[in-house]
Short mmCIF file of C-alpha atoms in Angstrom, two decimals:
data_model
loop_
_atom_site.label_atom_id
_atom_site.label_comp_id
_atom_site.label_asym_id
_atom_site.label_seq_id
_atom_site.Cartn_x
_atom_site.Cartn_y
_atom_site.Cartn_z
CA UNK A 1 -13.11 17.74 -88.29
CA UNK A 2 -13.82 15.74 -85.40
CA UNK A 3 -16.98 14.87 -86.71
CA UNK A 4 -15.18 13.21 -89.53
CA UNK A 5 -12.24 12.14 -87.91
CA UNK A 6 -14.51 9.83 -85.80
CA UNK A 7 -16.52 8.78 -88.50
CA UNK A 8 -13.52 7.23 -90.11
CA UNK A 9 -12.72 5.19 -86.70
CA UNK A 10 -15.67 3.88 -86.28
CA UNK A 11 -17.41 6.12 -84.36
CA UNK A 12 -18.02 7.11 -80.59
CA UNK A 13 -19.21 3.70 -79.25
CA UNK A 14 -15.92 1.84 -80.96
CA UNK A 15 -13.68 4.38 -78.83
CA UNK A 16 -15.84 4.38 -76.16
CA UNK A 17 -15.18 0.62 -75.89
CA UNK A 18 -11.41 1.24 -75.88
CA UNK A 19 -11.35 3.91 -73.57
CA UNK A 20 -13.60 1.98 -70.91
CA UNK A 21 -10.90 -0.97 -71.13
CA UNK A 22 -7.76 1.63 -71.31
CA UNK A 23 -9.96 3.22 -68.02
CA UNK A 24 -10.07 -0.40 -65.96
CA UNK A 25 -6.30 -1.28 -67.15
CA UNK A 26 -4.85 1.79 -66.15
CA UNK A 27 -6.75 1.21 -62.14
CA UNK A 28 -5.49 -2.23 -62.08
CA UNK A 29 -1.95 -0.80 -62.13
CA UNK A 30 -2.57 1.82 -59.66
CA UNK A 31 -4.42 -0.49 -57.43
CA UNK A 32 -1.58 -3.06 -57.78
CA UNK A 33 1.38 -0.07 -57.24
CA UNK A 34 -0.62 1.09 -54.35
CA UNK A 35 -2.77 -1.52 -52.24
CA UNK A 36 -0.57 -4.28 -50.89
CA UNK A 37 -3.31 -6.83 -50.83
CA UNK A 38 -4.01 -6.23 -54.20
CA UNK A 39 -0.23 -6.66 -54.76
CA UNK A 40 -0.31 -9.97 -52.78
CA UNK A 41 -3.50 -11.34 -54.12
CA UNK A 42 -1.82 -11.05 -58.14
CA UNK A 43 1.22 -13.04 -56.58
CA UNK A 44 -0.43 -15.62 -55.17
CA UNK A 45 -2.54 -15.88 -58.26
CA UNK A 46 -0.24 -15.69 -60.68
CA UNK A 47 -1.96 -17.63 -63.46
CA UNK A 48 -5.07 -15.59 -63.28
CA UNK A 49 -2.86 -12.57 -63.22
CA UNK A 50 -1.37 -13.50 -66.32
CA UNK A 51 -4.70 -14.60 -68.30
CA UNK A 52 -6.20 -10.76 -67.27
CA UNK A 53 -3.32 -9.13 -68.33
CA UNK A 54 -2.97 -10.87 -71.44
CA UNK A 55 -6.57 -10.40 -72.08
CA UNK A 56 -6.46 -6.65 -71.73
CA UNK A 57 -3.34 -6.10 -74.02
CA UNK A 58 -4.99 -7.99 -76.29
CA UNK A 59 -8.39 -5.79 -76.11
CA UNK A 60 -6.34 -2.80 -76.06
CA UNK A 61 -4.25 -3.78 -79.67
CA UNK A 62 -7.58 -4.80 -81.15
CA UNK A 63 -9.97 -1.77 -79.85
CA UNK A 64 -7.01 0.90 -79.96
CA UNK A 65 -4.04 0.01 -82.08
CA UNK A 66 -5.97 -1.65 -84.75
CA UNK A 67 -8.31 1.56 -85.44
CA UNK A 68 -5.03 3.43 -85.39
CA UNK A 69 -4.00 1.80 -88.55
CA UNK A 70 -7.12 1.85 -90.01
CA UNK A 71 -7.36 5.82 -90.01
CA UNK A 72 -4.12 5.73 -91.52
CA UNK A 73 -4.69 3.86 -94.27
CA UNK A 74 -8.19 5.35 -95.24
CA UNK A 75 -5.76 9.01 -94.75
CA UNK A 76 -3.74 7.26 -97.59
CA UNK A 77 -6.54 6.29 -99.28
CA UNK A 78 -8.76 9.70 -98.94
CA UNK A 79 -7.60 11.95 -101.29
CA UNK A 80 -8.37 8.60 -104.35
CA UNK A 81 -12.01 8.53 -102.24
CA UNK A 82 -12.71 12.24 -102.81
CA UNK A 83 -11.40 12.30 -106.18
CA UNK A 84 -14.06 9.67 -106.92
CA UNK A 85 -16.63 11.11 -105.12
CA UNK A 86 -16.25 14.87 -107.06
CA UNK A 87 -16.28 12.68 -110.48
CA UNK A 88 -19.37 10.92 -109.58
CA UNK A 89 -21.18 14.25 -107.96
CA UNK A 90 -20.48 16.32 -111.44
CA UNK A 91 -21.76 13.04 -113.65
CA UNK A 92 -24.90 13.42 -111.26
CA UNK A 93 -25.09 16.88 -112.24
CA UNK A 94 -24.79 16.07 -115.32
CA UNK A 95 -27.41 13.30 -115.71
CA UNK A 96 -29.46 15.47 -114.29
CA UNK A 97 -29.27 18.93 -116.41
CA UNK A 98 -29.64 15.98 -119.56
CA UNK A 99 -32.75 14.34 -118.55
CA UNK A 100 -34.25 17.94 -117.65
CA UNK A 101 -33.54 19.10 -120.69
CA UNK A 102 -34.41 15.88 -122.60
CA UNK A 103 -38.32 16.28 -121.23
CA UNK A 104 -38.67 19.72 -122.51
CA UNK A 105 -41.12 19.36 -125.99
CA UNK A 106 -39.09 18.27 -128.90
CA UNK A 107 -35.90 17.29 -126.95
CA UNK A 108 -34.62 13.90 -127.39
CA UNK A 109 -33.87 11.44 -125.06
CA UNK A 110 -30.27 9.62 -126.74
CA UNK A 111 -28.25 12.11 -124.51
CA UNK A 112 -30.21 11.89 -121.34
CA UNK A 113 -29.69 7.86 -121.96
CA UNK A 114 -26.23 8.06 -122.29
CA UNK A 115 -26.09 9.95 -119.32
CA UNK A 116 -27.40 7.96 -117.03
CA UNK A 117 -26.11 4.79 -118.33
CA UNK A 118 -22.01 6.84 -117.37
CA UNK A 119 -23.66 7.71 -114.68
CA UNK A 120 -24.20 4.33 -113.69
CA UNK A 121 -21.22 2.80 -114.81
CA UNK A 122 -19.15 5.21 -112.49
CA UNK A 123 -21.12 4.09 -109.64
CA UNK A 124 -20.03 0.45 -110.46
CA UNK A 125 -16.59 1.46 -110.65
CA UNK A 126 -16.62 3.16 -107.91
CA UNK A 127 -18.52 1.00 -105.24
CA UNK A 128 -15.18 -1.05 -104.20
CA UNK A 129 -13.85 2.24 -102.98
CA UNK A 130 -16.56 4.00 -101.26
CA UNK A 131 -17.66 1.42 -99.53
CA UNK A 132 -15.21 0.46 -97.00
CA UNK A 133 -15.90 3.21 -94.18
CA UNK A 134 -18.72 5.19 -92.92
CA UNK A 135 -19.08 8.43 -94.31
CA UNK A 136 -17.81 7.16 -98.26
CA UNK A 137 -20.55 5.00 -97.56
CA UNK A 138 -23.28 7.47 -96.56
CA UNK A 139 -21.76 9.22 -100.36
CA UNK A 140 -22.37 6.30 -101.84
CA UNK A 141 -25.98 5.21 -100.50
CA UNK A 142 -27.13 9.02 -101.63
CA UNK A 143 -25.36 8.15 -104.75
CA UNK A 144 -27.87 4.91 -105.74
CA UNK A 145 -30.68 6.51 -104.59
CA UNK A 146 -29.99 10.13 -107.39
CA UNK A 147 -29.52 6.54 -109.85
CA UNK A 148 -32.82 5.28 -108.95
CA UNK A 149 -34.27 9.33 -109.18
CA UNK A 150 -32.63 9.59 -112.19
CA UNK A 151 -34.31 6.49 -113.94
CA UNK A 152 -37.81 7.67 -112.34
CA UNK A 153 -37.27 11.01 -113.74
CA UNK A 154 -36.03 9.69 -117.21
CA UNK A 155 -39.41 7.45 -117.64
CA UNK A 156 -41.64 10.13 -116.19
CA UNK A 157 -44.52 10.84 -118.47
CA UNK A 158 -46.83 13.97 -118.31
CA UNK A 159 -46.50 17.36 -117.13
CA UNK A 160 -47.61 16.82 -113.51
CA UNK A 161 -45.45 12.95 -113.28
CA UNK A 162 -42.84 14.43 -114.91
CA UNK A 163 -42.75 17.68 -112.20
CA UNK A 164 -42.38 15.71 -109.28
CA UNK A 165 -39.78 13.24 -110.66
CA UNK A 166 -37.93 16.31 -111.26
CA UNK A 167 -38.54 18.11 -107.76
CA UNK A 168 -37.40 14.43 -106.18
CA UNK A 169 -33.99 14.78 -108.24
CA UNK A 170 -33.13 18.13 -107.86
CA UNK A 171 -33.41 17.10 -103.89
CA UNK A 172 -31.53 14.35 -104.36
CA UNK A 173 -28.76 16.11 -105.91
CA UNK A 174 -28.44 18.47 -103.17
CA UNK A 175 -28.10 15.49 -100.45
CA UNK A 176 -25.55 14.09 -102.45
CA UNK A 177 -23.62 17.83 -102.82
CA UNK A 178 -23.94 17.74 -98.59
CA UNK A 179 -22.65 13.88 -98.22
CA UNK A 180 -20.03 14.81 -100.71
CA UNK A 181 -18.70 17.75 -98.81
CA UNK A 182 -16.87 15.52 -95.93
CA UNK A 183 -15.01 13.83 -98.50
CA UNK A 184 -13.88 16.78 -100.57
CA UNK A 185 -11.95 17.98 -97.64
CA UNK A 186 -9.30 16.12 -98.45
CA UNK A 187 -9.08 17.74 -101.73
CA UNK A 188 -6.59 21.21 -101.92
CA UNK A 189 -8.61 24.34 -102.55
CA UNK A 190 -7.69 24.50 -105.87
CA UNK A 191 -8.94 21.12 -106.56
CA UNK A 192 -12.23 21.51 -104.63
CA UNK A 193 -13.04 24.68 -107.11
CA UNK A 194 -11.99 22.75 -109.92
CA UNK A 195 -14.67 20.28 -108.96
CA UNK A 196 -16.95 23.10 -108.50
CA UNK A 197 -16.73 24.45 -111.77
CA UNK A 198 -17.06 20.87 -113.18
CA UNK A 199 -20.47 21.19 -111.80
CA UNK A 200 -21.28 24.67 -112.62
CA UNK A 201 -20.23 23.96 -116.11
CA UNK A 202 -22.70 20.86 -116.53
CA UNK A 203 -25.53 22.79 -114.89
CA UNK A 204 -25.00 25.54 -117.50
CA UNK A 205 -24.34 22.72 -120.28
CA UNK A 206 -28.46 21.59 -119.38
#
């Protein structure tokens, strides 16, 4: 949870940033409510006074206030992000079981096609909202590169090319399952199995 939660901040160097200007702010008060010459020295330089303190409320609202909002508003927007990552993770599955199935002797390759072309199509739709913050992101890079396996794997010709293509999928599919799983927290229970039985049901549809 904290993993994630500072994921969608921006991190441990962005708060680390804020809490090292929070850190000298707060000993600048102390040193001015406790040291008279530090007292004296702001009141005789009251213009510089003014320019630092203006200067670290304005760090402060940008490093602290700022990433405040933006955690709420990718909360708002979370449970619309996970929703589109489980649809693109079954298609994946899906693509996958079609194009295995499709290079089997005799199989044809129409379905498989298809498939991938949805499969595609989804990831198009679905860039604008993944892409925004860190760990949608990460989804999304694993995402293009199960597109570009899935292509590779669709084109594969022979036994032994068409063995590995498959091998680099399968893997492929199982690093996007593990960058999906951050995002499908914000899913209930209920609608994290139904998601999982989306995917059973395609890999027993291949």
């Amino acid at each position: 949870m904290l993993k994630r939660w500072l994921a969608l901040s921006g991190g441990w160097l962005a708060w680390s940033w804020a809490l090292a200007v929070l850190a000298v702010t707060a000993a600048l008060v102390i040193l001015d409510a406790s040291v008279g010459s530090v007292s004296g020295y702001w009141s005789r330089h009251s213009f510089s006074s003014s320019v630092l303190s203006g200067l670290l409320v304005l760090l402060l609202t940008v490093l602290i206030v700022d990433r405040v909002v933006r955690i709420r508003q990718l909360r708002n927007q979370s449970r619309a992000i996970a929703a589109q990552a489980a649809v693109v993770l079954a298609q994946a599955v899906r693509a996958r079981d079609a194009i295995t199935h499709a290079s089997k002797p005799g199989a044809h390759s129409d379905e498989a096609s298809g498939e991938l072309r949805t499969y595609t199509l989804m990831l198009l739709i679905s860039t604008p909202v993944l892409i925004d913050s860190t760990v949608p992101r990460t989804f999304l890079e694993s995402a293009q590169r199960v597109a570009l396996q899935l292509s590779r794997a669709l084109r594969a010709t022979g036994d032994e090319q068409a063995s590995r293509a498959k091998a680099r999928l399968d893997e492929g599919v199982r690093q996007l399952r593990r960058a999906a799983d951050p995002l499908l927290q914000a899913l209930s229970p209920n609608e994290r199995a139904a998601a999982s039985s989306d995917e059973a049901d395609s890999g027993s549809d291949g």
